mmCIF file of C-alpha atoms in Angstrom:
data_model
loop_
_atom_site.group_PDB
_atom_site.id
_atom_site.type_symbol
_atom_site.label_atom_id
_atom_site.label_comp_id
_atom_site.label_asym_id
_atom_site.label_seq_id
_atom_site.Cartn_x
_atom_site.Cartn_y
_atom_site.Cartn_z
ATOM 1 C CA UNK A 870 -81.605 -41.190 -1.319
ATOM 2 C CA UNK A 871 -81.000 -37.651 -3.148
ATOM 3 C CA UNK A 872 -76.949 -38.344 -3.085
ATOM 4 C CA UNK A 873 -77.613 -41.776 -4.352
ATOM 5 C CA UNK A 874 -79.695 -40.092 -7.633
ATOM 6 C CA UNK A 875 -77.239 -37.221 -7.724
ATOM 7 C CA UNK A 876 -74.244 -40.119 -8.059
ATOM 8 C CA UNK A 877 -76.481 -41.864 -10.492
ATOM 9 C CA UNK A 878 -76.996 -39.097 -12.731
ATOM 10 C CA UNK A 879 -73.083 -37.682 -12.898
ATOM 11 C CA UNK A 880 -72.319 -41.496 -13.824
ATOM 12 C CA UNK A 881 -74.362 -41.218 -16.188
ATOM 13 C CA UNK A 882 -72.800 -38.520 -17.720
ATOM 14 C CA UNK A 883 -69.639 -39.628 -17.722
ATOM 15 C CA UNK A 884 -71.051 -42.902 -19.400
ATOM 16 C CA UNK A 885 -72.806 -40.449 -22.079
ATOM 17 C CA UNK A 886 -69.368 -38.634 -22.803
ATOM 18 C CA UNK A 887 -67.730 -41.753 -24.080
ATOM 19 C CA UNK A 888 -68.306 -43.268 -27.633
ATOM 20 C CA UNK A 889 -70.240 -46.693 -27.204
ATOM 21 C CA UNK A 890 -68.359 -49.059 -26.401
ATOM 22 C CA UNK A 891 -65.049 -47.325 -25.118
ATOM 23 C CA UNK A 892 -63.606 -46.954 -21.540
ATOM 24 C CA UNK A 893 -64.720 -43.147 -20.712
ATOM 25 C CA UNK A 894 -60.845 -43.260 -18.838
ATOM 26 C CA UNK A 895 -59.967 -42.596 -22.311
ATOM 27 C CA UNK A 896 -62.886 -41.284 -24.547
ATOM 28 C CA UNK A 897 -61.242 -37.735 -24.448
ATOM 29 C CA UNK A 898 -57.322 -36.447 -24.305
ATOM 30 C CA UNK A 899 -58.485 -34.858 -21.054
ATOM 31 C CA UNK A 900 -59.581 -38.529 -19.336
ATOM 32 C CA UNK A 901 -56.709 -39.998 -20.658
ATOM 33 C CA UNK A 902 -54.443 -37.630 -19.090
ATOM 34 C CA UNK A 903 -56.461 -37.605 -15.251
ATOM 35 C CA UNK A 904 -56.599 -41.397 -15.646
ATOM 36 C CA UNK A 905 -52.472 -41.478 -15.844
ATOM 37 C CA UNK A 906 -52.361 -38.817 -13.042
ATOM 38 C CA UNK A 907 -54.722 -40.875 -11.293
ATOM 39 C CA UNK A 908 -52.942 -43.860 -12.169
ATOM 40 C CA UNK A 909 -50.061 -42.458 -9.259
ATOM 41 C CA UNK A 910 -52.468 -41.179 -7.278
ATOM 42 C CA UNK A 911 -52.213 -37.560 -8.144
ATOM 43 C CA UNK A 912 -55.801 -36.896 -9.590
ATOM 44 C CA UNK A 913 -55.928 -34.498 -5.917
ATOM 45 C CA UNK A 914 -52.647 -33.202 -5.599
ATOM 46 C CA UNK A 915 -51.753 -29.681 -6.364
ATOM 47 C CA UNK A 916 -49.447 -28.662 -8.954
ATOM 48 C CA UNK A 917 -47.436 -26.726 -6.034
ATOM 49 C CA UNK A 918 -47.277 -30.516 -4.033
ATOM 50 C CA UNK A 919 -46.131 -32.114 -7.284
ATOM 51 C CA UNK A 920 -43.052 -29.999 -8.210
ATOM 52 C CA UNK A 921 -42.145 -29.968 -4.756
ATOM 53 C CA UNK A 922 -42.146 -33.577 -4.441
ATOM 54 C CA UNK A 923 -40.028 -33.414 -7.775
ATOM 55 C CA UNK A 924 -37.844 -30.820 -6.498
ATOM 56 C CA UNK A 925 -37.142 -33.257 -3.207
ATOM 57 C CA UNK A 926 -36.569 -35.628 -5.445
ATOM 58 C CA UNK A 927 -39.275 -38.016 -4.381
ATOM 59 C CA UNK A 928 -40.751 -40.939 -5.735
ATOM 60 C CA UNK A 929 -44.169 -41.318 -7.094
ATOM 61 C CA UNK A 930 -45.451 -44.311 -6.626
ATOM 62 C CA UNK A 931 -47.824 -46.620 -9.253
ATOM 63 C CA UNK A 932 -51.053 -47.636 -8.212
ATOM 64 C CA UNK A 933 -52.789 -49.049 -10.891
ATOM 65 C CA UNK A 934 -50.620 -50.342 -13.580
ATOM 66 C CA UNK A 935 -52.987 -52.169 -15.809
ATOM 67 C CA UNK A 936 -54.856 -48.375 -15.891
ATOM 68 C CA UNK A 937 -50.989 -46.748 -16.063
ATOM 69 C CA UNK A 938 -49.985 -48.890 -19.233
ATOM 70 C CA UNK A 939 -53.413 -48.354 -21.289
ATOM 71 C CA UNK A 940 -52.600 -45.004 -21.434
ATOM 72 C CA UNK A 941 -49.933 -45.518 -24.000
ATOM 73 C CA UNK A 942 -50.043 -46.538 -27.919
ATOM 74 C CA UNK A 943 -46.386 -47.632 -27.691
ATOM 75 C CA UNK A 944 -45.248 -48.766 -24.152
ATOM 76 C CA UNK A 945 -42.388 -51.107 -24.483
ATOM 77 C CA UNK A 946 -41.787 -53.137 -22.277
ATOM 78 C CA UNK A 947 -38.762 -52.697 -19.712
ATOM 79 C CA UNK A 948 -36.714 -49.758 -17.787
ATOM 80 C CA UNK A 949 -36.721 -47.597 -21.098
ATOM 81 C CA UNK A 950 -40.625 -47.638 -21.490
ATOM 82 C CA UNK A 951 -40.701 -46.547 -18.224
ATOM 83 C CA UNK A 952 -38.164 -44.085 -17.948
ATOM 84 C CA UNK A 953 -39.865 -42.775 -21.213
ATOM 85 C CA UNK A 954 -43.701 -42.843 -19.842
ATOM 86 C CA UNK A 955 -42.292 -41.165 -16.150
ATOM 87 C CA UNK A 956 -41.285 -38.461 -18.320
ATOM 88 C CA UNK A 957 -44.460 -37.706 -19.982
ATOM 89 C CA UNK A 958 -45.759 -37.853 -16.372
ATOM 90 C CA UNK A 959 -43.127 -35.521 -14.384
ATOM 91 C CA UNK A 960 -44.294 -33.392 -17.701
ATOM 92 C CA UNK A 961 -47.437 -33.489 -17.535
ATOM 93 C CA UNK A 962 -47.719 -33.672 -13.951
ATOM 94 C CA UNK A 963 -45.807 -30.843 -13.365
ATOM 95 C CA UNK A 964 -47.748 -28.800 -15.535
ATOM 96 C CA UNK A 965 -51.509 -29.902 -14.940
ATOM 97 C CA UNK A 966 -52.359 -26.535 -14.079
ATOM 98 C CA UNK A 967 -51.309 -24.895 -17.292
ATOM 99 C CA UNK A 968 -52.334 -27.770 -19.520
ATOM 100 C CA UNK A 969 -53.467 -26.806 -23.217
ATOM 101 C CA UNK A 970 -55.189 -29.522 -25.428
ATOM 102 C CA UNK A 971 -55.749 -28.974 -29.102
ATOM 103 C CA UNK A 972 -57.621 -31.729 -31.360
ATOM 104 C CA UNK A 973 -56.889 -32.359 -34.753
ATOM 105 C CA UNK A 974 -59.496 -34.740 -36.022
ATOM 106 C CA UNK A 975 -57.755 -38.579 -34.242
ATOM 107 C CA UNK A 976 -54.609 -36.351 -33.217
ATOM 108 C CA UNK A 977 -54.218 -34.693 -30.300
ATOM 109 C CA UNK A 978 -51.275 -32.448 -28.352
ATOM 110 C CA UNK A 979 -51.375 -31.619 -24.935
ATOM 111 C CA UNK A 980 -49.084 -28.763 -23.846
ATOM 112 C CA UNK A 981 -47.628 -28.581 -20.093
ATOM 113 C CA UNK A 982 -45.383 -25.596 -20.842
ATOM 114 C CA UNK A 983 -43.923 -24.027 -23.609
ATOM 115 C CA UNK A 984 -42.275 -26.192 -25.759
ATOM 116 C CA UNK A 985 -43.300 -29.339 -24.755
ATOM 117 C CA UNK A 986 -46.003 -31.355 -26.943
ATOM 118 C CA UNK A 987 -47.430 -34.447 -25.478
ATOM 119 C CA UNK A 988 -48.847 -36.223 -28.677
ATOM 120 C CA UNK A 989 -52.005 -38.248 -28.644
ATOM 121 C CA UNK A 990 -54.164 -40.233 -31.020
ATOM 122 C CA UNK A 991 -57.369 -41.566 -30.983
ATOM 123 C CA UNK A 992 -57.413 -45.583 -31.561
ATOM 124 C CA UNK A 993 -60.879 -46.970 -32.151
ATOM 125 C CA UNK A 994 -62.374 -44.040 -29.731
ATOM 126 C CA UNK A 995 -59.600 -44.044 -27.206
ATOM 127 C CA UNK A 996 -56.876 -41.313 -27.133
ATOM 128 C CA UNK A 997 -53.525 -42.514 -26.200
ATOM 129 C CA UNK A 998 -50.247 -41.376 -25.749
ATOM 130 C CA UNK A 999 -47.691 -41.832 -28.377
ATOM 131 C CA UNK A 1000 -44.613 -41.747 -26.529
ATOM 132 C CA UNK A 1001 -42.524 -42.285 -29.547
ATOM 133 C CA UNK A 1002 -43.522 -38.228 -30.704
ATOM 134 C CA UNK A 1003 -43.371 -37.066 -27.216
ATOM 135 C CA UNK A 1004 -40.532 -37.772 -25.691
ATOM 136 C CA UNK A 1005 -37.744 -35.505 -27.194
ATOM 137 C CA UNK A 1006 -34.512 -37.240 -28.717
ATOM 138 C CA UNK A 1007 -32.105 -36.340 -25.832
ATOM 139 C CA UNK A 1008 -33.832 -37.696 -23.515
ATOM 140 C CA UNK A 1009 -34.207 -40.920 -25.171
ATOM 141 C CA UNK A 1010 -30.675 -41.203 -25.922
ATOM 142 C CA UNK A 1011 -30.259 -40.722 -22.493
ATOM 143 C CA UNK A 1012 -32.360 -43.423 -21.187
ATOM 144 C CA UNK A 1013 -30.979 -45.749 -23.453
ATOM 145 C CA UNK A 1014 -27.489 -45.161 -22.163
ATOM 146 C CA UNK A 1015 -28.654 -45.355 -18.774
ATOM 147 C CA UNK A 1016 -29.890 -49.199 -19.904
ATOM 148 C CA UNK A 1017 -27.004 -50.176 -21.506
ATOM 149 C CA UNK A 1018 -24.868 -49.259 -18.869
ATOM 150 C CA UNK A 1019 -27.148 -51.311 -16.238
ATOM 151 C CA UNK A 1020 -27.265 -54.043 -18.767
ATOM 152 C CA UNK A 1021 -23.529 -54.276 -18.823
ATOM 153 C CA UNK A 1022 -23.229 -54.010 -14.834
ATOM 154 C CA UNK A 1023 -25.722 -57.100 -15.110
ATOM 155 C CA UNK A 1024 -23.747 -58.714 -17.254
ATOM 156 C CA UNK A 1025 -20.579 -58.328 -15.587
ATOM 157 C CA UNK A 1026 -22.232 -59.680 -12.424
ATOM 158 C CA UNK A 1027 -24.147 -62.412 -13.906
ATOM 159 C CA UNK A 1028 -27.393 -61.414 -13.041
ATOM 160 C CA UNK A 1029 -30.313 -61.462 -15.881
ATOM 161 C CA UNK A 1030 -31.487 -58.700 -18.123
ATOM 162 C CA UNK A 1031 -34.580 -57.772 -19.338
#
């Protein structure tokens, strides 16, 4: 009976920490950010595991996509918006440990490492990611070449693409 008050009362704290009416995975940049960890089923992993699972070159697998994609102000749809989102992950991800958030009234940056910015705003009391000022340029030249050239190689073999 005590656990089952002591579980009652931490939900309701979590339920006081979000804004009426919005999802408390995303009433702060901080929930946002453990609901996409979470998302892959990293909420417990260490930041040692994770970059060694990068560093083997292992695959993270999604567990809750629906959860995965409200994270994001500007998912598109397809292998770019992907590629683009699992970098903000490996980012963020890799740097959980270290992770510095700084508000600016509905903007928000969250900072894995040195020189990396992970932008956020704050749509009708949920903070997302903006992926469009997160991402840096090169990398999203380079995941559009990557999807033209599978396009093509689609093409070519007369299979759809997206």
């Amino acid at each position: 009976m005590r656990r089952e008050l002591i579980a009652i009362a931490v939900l309701g704290m979590v339920a006081c920490d979000a804004p009426r009416g919005v999802d408390a995975r995303f009433s702060t940049p901080e929930h946002t950010i453990e609901t996409l960890l979470a998302s892959y089923g990293l909420e417990d992993a260490t930041q040692e595991d994770i970059r060694a699972r990068m560093a083997a070159h292992e695959r993270f697998e999604l567990r809750d996509r629906a959860s995965f994609e409200a994270c994001f102000a500007d998912l598109p749809p397809g292998p770019v918006g992907e590629g683009l989102a699992g970098w903000v992950l490996g980012a963020i991800a890799a740097g959980r440990d270290e992770l510095r958030v700084e508000i600016f009234g509905d903007r928000a940056t969250v900072a894995p490492r040195e020189g990396v910015r992970i932008a956020m705003r704050r749509e009708d009391g949920a903070w997302r990611i903006v992926l469009d000022e997160s991402v840096p340029s090169d990398v999203r030249r380079a995941l559009d070449v990557v999807a033209e050239r599978h396009d093509r190689r689609a093409r070519e073999q007369g299979l759809p693409t997206e």
